[in-house]
Coordinates of C-alpha atoms in Angstrom, one line a residue:
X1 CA 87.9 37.1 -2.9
X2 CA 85.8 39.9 -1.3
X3 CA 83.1 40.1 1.0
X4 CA 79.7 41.4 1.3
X5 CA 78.4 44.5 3.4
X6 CA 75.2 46.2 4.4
X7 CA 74.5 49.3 1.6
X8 CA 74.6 51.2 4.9
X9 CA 78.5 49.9 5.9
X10 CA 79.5 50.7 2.2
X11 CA 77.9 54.4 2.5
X12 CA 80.3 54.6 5.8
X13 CA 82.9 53.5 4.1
X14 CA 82.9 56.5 1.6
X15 CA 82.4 58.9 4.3
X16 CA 85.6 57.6 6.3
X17 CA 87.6 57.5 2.8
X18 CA 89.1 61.2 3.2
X19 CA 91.0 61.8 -0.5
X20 CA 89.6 60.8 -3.7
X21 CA 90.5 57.0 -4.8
X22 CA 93.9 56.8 -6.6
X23 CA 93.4 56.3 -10.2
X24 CA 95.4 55.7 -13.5
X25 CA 94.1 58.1 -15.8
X26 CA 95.5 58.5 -19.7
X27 CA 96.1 61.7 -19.2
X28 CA 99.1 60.4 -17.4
X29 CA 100.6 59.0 -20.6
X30 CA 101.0 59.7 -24.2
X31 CA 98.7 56.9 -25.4
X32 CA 95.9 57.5 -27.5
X33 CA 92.2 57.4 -25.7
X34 CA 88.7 56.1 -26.9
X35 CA 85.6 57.9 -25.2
X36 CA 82.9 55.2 -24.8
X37 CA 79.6 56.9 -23.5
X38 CA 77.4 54.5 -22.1
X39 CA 73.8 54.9 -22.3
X40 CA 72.9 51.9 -20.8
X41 CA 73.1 48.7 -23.5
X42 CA 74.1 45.5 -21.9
X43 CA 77.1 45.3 -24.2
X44 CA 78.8 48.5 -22.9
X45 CA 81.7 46.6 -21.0
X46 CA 81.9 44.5 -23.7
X47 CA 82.8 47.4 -25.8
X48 CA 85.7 48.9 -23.4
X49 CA 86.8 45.3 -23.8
X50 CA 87.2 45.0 -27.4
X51 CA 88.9 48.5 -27.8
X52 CA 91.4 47.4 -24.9
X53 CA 91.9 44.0 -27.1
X54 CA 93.4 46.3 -29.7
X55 CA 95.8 47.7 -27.2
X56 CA 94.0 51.1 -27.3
X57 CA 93.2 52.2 -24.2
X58 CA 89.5 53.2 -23.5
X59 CA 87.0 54.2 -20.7
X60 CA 82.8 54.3 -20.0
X61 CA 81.7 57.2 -19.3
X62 CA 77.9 58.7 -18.8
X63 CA 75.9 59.5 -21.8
X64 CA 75.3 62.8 -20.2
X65 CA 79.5 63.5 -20.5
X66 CA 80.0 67.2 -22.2
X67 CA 82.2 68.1 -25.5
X68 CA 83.8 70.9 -23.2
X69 CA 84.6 67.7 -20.7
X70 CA 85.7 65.6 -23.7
X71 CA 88.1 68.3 -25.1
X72 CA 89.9 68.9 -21.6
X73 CA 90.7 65.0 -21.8
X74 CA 91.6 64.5 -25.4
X75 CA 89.9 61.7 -26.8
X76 CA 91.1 60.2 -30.0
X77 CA 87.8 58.8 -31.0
X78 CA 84.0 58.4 -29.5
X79 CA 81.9 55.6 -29.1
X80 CA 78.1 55.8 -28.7
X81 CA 76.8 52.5 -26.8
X82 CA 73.7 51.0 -27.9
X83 CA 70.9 50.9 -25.1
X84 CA 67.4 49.8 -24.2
X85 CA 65.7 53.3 -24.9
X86 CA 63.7 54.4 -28.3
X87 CA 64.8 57.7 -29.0
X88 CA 61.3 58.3 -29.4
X89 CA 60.5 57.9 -25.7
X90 CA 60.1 60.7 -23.1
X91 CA 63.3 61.1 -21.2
X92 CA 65.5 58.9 -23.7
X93 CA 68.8 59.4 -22.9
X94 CA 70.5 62.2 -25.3
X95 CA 74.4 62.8 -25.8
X96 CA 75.7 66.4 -26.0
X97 CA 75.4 67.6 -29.6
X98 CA 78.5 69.7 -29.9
X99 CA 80.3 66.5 -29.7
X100 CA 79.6 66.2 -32.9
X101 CA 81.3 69.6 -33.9
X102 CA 84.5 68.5 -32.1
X103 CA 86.1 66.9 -35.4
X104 CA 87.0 64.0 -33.1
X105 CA 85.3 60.7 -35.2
X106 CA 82.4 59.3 -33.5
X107 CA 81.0 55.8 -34.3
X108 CA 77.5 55.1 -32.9
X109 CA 76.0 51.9 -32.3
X110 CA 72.9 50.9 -32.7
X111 CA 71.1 53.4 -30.4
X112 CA 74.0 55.7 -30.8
X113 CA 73.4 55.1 -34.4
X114 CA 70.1 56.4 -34.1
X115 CA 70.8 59.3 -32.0
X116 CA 73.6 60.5 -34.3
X117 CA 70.9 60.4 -37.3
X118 CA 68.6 62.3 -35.3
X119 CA 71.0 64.9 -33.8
X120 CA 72.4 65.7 -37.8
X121 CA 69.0 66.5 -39.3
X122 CA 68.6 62.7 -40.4
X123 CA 65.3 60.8 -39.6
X124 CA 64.7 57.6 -37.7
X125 CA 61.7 55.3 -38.2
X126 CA 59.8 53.4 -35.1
X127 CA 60.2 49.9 -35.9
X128 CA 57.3 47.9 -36.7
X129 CA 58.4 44.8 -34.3
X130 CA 62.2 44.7 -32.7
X131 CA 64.8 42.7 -34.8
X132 CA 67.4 40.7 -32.7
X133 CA 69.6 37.8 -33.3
X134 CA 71.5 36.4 -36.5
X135 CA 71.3 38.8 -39.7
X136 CA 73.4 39.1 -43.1
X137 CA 74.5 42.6 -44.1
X138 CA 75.4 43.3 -47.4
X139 CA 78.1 45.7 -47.6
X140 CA 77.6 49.2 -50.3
X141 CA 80.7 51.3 -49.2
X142 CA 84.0 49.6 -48.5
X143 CA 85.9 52.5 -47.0
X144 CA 86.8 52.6 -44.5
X145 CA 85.0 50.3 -42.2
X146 CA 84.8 47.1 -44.0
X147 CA 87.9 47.6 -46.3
X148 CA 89.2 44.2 -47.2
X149 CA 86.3 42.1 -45.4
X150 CA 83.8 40.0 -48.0
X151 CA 80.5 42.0 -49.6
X152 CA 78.1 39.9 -47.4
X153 CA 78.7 39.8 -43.3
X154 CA 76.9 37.9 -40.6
X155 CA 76.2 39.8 -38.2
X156 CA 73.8 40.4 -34.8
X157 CA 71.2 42.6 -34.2
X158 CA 69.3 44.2 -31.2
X159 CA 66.6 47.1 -31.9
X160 CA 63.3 48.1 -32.5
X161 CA 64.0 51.7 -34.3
X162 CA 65.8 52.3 -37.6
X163 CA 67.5 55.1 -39.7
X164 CA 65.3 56.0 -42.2
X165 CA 66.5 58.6 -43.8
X166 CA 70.4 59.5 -43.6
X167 CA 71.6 62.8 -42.5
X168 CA 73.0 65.5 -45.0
X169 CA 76.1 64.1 -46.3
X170 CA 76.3 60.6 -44.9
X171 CA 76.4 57.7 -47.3
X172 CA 75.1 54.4 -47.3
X173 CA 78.1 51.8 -46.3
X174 CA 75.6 48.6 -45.6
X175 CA 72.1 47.2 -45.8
X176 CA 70.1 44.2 -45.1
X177 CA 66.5 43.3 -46.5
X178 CA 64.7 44.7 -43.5
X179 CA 67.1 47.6 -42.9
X180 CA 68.4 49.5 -45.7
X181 CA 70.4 51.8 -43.8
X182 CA 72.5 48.9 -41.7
X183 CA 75.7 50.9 -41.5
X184 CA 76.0 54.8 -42.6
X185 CA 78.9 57.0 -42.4
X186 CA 80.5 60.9 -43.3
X187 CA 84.0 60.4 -44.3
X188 CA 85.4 63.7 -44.2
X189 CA 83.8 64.3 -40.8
X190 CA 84.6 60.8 -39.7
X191 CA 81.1 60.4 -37.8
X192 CA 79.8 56.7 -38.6
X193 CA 76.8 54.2 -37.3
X194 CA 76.4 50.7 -37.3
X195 CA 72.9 49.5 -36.5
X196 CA 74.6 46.4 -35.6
X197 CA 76.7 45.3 -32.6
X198 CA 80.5 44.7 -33.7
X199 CA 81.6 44.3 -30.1
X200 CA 80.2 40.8 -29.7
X201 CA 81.1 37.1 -30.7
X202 CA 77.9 37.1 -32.6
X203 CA 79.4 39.3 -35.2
X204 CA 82.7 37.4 -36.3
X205 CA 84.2 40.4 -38.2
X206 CA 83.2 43.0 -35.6
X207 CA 86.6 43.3 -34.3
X208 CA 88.1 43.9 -38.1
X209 CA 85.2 46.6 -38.2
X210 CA 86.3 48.4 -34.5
X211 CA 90.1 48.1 -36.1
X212 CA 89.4 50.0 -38.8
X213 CA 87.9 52.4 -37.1
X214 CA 90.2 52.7 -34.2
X215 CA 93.3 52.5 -36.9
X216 CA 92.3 54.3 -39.9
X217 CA 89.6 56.6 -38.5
X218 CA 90.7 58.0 -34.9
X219 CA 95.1 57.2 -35.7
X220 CA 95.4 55.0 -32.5
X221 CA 99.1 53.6 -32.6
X222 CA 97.7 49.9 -30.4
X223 CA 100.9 50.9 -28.1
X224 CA 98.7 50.9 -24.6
X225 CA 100.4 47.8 -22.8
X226 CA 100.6 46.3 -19.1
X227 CA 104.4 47.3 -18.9
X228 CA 103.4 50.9 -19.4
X229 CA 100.9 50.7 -17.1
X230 CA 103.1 49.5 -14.3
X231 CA 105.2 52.0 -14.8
X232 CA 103.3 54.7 -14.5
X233 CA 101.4 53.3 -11.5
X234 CA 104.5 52.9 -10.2
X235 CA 105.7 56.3 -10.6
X236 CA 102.1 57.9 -9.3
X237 CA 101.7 55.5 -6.0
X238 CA 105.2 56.2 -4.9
X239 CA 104.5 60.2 -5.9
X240 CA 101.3 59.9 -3.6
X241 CA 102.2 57.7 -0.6
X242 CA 105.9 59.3 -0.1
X243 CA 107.1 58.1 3.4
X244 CA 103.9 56.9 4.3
X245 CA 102.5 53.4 4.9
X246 CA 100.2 51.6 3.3
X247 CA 97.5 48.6 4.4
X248 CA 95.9 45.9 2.1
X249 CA 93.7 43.5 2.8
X250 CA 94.9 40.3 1.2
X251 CA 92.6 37.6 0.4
X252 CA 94.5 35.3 -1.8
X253 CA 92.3 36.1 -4.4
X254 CA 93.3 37.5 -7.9
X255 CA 92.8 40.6 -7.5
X256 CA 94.2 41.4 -4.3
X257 CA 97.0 39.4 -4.8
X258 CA 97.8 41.6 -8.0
X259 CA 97.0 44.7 -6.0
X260 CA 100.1 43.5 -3.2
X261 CA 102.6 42.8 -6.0
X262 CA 101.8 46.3 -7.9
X263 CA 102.3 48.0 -4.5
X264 CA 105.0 45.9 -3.1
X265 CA 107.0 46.5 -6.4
X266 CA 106.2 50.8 -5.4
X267 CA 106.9 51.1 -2.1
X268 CA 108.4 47.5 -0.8
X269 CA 108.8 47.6 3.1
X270 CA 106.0 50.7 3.1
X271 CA 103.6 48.0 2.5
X272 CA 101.6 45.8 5.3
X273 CA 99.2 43.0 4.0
X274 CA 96.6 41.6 6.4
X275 CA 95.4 38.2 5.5
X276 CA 92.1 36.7 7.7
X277 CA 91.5 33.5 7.8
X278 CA 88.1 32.8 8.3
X279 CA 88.0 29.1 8.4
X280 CA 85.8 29.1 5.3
X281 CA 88.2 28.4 2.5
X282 CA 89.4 26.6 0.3
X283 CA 91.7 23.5 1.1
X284 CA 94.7 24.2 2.9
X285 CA 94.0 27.9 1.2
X286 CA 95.5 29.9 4.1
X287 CA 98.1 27.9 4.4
X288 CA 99.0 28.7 0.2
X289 CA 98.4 32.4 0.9
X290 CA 101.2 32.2 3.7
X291 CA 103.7 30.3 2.1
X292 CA 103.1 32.5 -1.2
X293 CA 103.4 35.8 -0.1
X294 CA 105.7 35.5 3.2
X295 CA 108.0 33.0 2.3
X296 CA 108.5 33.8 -1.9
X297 CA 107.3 37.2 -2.3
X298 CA 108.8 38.8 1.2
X299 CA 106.0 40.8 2.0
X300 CA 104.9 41.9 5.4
X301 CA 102.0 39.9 6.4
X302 CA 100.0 39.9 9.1
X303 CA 97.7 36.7 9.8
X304 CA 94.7 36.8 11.9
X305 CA 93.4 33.5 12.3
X306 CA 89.6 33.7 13.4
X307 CA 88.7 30.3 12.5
X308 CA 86.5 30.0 15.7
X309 CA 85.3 33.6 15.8
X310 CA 83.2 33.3 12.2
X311 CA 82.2 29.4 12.7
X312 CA 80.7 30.8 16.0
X313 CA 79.1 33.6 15.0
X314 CA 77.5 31.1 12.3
X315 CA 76.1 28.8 14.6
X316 CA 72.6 28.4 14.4
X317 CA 72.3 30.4 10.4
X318 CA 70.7 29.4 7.6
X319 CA 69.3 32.4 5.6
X320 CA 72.4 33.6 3.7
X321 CA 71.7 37.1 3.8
X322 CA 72.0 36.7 7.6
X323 CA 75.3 35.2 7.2
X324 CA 76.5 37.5 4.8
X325 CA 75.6 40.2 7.5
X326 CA 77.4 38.2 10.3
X327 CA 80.7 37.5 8.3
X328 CA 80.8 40.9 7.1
X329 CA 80.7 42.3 10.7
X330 CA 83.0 39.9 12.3
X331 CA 85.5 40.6 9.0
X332 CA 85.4 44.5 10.2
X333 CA 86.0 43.8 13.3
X334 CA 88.7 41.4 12.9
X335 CA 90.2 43.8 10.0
X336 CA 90.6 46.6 12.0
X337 CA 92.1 45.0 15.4
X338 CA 94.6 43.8 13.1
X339 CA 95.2 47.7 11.3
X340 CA 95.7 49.3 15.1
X341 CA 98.4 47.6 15.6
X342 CA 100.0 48.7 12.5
X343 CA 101.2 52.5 13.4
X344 CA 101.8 55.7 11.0
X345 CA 99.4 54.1 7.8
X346 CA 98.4 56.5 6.3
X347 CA 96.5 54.4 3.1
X348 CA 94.4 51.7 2.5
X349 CA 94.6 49.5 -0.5
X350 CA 91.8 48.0 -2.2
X351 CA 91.4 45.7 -5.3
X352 CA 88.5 47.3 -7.0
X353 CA 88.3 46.7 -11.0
X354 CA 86.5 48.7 -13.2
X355 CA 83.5 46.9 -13.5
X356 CA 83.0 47.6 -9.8
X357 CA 83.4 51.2 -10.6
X358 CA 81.3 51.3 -14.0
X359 CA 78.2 49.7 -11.7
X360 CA 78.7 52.3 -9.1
X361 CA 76.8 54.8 -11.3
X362 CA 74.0 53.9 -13.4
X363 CA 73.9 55.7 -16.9
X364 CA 70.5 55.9 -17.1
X365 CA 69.2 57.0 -13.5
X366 CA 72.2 59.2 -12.6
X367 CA 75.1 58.1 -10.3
X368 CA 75.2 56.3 -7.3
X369 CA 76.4 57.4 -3.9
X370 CA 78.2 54.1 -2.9
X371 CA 80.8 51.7 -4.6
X372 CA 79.8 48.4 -5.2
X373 CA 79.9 47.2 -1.7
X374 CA 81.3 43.5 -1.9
X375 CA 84.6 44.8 -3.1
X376 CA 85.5 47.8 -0.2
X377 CA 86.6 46.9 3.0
X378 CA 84.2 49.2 4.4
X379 CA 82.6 50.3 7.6
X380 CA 85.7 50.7 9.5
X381 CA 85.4 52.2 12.8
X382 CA 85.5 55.8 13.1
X383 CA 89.2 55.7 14.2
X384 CA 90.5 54.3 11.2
X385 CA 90.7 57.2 8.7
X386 CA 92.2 56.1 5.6
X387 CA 92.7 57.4 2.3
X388 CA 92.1 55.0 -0.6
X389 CA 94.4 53.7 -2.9
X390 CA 93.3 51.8 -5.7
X391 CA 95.4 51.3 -8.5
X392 CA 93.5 48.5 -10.7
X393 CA 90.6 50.3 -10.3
X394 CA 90.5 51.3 -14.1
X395 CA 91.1 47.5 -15.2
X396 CA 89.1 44.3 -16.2
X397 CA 89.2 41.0 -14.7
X398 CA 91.6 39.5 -17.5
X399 CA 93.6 42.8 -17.7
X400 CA 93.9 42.5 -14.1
X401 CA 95.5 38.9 -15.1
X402 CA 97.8 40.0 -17.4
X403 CA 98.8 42.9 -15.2
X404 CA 99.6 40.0 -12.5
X405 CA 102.0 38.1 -15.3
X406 CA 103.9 41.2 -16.4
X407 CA 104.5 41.4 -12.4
X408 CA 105.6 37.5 -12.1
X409 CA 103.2 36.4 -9.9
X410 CA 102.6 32.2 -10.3
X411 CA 100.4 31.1 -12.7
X412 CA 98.7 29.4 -9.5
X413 CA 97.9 32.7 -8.5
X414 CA 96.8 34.1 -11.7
X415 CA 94.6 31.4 -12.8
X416 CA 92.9 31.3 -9.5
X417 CA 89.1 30.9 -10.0
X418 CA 87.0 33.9 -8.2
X419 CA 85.8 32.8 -5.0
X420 CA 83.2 34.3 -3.0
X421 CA 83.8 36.9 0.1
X422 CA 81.7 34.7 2.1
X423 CA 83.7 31.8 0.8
X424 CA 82.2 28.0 1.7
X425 CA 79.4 29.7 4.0
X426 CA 77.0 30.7 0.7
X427 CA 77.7 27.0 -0.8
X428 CA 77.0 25.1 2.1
X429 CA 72.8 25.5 1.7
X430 CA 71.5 25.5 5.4
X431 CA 73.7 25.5 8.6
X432 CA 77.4 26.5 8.8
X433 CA 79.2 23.8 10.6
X434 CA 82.9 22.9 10.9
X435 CA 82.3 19.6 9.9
X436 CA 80.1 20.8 7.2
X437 CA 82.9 23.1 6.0
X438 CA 85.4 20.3 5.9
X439 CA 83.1 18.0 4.3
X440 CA 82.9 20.5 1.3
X441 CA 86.2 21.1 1.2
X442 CA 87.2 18.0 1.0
X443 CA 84.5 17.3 -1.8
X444 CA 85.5 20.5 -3.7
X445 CA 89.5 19.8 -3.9
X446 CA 88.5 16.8 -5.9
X447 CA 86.3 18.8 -8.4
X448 CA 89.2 21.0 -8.6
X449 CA 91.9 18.6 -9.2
X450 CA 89.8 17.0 -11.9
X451 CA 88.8 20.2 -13.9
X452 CA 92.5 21.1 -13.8
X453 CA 93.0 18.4 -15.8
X454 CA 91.1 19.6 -18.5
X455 CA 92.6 21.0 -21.7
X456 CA 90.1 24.0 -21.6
X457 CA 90.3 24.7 -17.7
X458 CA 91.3 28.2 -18.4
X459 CA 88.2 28.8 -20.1
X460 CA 86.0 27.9 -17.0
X461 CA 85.1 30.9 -14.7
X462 CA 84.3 29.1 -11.8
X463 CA 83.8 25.2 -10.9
X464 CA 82.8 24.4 -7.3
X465 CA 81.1 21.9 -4.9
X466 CA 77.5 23.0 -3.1
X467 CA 76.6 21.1 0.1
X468 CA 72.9 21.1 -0.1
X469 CA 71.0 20.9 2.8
X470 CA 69.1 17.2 2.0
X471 CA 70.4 13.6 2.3
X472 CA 69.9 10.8 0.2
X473 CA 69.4 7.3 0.6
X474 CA 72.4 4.9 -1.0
X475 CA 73.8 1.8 -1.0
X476 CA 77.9 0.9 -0.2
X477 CA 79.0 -2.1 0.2
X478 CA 76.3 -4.2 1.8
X479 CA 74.9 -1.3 3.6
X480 CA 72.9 1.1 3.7
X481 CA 73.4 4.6 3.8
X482 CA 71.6 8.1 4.3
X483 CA 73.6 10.8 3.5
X484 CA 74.2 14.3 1.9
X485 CA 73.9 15.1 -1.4
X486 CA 76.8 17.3 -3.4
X487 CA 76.2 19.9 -6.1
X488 CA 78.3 20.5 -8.8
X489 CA 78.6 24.0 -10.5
X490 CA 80.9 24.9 -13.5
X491 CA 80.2 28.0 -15.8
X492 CA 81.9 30.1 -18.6
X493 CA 81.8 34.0 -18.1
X494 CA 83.6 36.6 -19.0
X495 CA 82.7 38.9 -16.2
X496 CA 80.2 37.4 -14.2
X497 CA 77.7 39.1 -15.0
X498 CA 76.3 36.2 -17.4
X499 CA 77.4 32.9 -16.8
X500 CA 76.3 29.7 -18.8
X501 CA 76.7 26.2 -17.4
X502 CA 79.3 24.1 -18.9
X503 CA 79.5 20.9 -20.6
X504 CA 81.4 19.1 -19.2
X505 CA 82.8 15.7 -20.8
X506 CA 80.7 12.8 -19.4
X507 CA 84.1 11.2 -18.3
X508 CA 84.9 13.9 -16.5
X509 CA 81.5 14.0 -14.4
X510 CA 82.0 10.5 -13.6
X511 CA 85.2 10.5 -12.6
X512 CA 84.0 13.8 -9.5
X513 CA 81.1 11.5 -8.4
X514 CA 83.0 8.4 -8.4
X515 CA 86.3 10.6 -6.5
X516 CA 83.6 12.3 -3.7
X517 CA 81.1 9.3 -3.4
X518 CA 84.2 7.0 -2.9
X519 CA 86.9 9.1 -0.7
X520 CA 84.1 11.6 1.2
X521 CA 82.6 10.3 3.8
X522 CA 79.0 12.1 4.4
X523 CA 78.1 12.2 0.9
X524 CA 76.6 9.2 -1.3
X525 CA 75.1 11.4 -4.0
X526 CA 76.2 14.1 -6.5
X527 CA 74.0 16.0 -9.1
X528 CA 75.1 18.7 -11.6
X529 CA 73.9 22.1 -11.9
X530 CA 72.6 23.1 -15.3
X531 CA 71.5 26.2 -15.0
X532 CA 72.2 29.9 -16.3
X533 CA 72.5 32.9 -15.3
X534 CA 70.0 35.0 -15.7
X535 CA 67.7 33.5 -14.1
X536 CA 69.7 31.4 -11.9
X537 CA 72.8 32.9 -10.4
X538 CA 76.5 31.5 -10.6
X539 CA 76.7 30.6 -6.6
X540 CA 73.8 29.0 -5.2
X541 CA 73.5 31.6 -2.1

């Protein structure tokens, strides 16, 4: 759980953070690397994600990065992303061509396909209308990439351009009927292309095809794993906060929660948690976060209980924005009474992954000043000068999850569905009310007891009650009734960034409405959102 601040806040934020953020880096271990440079396709993360699959470690960098940057680091291997651009447009993103000359093996995708071909004297040809979805390769050239998978592959498809004519010395490894150049390659200079994306579901032998390359092309080993990474994190934090103190702001959530246990496993007492309770959590959630990490974990936490302080700054709200704007300011303040009366710390921890730091530049339009905003605790008055430590910061979601089991944390914990910063404010549509929050709380504990009962519920990102702002007339008993109406909201995601709704078995559904209609008093109704995202968005505010 995070919250939301102003872009102006989050700027603040980076001016008061006086060090540069703590980082695991490979350079810090003996593990072999992958250089993915990102020029903007929408399955860049996903392509991190399916090297990291392999145990190989990996990171995005911009398109722009240099060959003289790349050699200083080492990589064992490049990836070219795929990406909206032509590479005949003005201003298309280009990589560095002397990356090429680095005999490091390069594999393009799809755009970085295309821009390979061009950069090695080969030709590409506009595309008379843009191919994307289902297709059927057929493979011509076994080696290395498609050694023992079947002559014919499904795969998917996303571009408008194609390689017409291969460069000097490249073979032909694939084709299909509209694209006779699907998959090329050099074998002594180990460069290869796939006009096809390997890194998605869509493409069932992709992740054969990435092995191969990572494997038998670049020589990776597959020996990066969580207990190396702890190690090493443990070794740098401990290097970098010596004597000194440290502060994290806990939420309860995931990744904060990880974050405490990495930290607490460094530097033990040197660590000082501060948990605020907002009054707009889950059920009996502070209470859990309390009893967890005081009572079973030992840690020193510090509870500020502000209950009245955010329901009364909400009094009278309904846009969400506004809310956002209030909670975040009363958080700050809160936040930082509680950090003045904690003497000598020198550091504050926060739990930002490396999505949050991949979508702080953009690839295309150069990088950004500010960190994604929702994930700092920023805006901290100016007397509170920390440096920033932020050791998952180089981590996925899931990683971040397995990171959390290597460290013994409950599976409770682990498992724990994101929840928003704002937390029940943006899912109760209209006015924030302590009734109103108890209401939903009540309503969503039953949608969570029943979804845990489902043999996939660890596939679900997120299921959750919305208190909408409209009542409905029903009938119990012999009466009549005119009360609110309940949303219902479940999704599958692997990052949040897409989310689609999930079907949920018609028992199931029944048995939420019957549970909230029948034991919450307020609501008589209960609908179920089945909508996307894009174009909807996962919570309803």
């Amino acid at each position: 759980m995070a919250f939301s601040l102003t872009p102006s806040r989050a700027k603040r934020a980076s001016r008061l953070a006086q060090a540069a953020p703590f980082r695991y880096n490979s350079r810090m271990s003996e593990h072999k690397w992958i250089a993915i440079l990102d020029f903007g396709s929408q399955y860049s993360q996903l392509i991190a994600r399916r090297v990291r699959e392999q145990h190989v470690y990996s990171e995005l960098l911009r398109f722009d990065t240099t060959a003289e940057a790349l050699r200083k680091r080492k990589p064992a291997g490049i990836i070219l992303s795929g990406g909206p651009s032509s590479v005949f447009e003005k201003g298309a993103p280009l990589c560095d061509p002397a990356l090429f000359e680095m005999g490091v093996p390069v594999l393009g995708i799809c755009y970085g396909m295309q821009l390979t071909a061009r950069a090695l004297q080969g030709t590409v040809k506009p595309g008379q209308s843009r191919e994307y979805g289902h297709a059927s390769i057929d493979v011509v050239v076994a080696e290395p990439l498609f050694r023992d998978l079947p002559a014919k592959l499904d795969v998917w498809m996303s571009h408008g351009d194609q390689v017409e004519m291969l460069p000097p010395g490249f073979r032909r490894l694939a084709q299909t009927a509209t694209c006779p150049n699907a998959a090329m390659g050099h074998a002594d200079r180990r460069i290869f292309g796939l006009q096809f994306h390997p890194e998605v579901v869509h493409t069932p032998q992709g992740a054969a095809i990435l092995r191969h390359f990572l494997f038998e092309v670049c020589g990776c080993a597959g020996d990066w794993r969580m207990a190396s990474f702890i190690e090493e994190s443990v070794a740098t934090i401990r290097k970098r906060v010596g004597t000194s103190h440290v502060i994290c702001g806990l939420s309860g959530g995931v990744d904060s929660s990880v974050v405490a246990a990495l930290l607490h496993r460094a530097i033990g007492p040197q660590l000082h948690c501060i948990f605020v309770d907002n009054g707009l959590l889950r059920h009996r959630e502070a209470e859990q976060v309390e009893t967890t990490f005081r009572e079973r974990m030992s840690l020193d936490l510090h509870v500020a209980h502000a209950q009245d302080l955010f329901l009364g700054a909400l009094q009278g709200i309904a846009d969400p924005e506004v809310k956002r704007k209030a909670i975040g300011r009363i958080f700050i303040d809160v936040f930082a009474a509680e950090a003045r009366k904690l003497h000598d710390c020198r550091f504050l921890a926060q739990g930002t992954l490396y999505p949050d730091v991949i979508e702080s530049f953009s690839p295309i339009g150069g990088p950004s000043a500010t960190i994604k905003s929702h994930h700092n605790v920023g805006g901290l008055p100016a007397d509170l000068k920390f440096e920033l430590i932020e050791p998952v910061r180089e981590l996925f979601k899931d990683e971040v999850r397995e990171l959390g089991r290597e460290l013994g944390l409950a599976p409770e914990l682990i498992d724990r569905q994101p929840f928003p910063g704002p937390g029940m404010a943006v899912r109760i549509l209209g006015e924030v009310t302590r009734e109103r929050v108890e209401l939903l709380q009540r309503a969503d504990l039953r949608v969570q007891e029943e979804i845990r009962k489902l043999p996939n519920y660890r596939d679900i990102w997120q299921a959750f009650a919305v208190l909408l702002p409209v009542q409905s007339v029903g009938v119990m008993g012999d009466g009549r009734t005119y009360e609110n109406v309940c949303a219902i909201r479940a999704v599958h995601s692997l990052d949040g960034m897409t989310a689609d709704w999930v079907h949920l078995p018609y028992e199931t559904l029944a048995k939420i409405s019957n549970r909230i209609i029948n034991e919450v008093r307020g609501i008589n109704r209960v609908v179920y959102d089945i909508s996307s995202k894009p174009p909807a968005t996962i919570e309803w505010e």
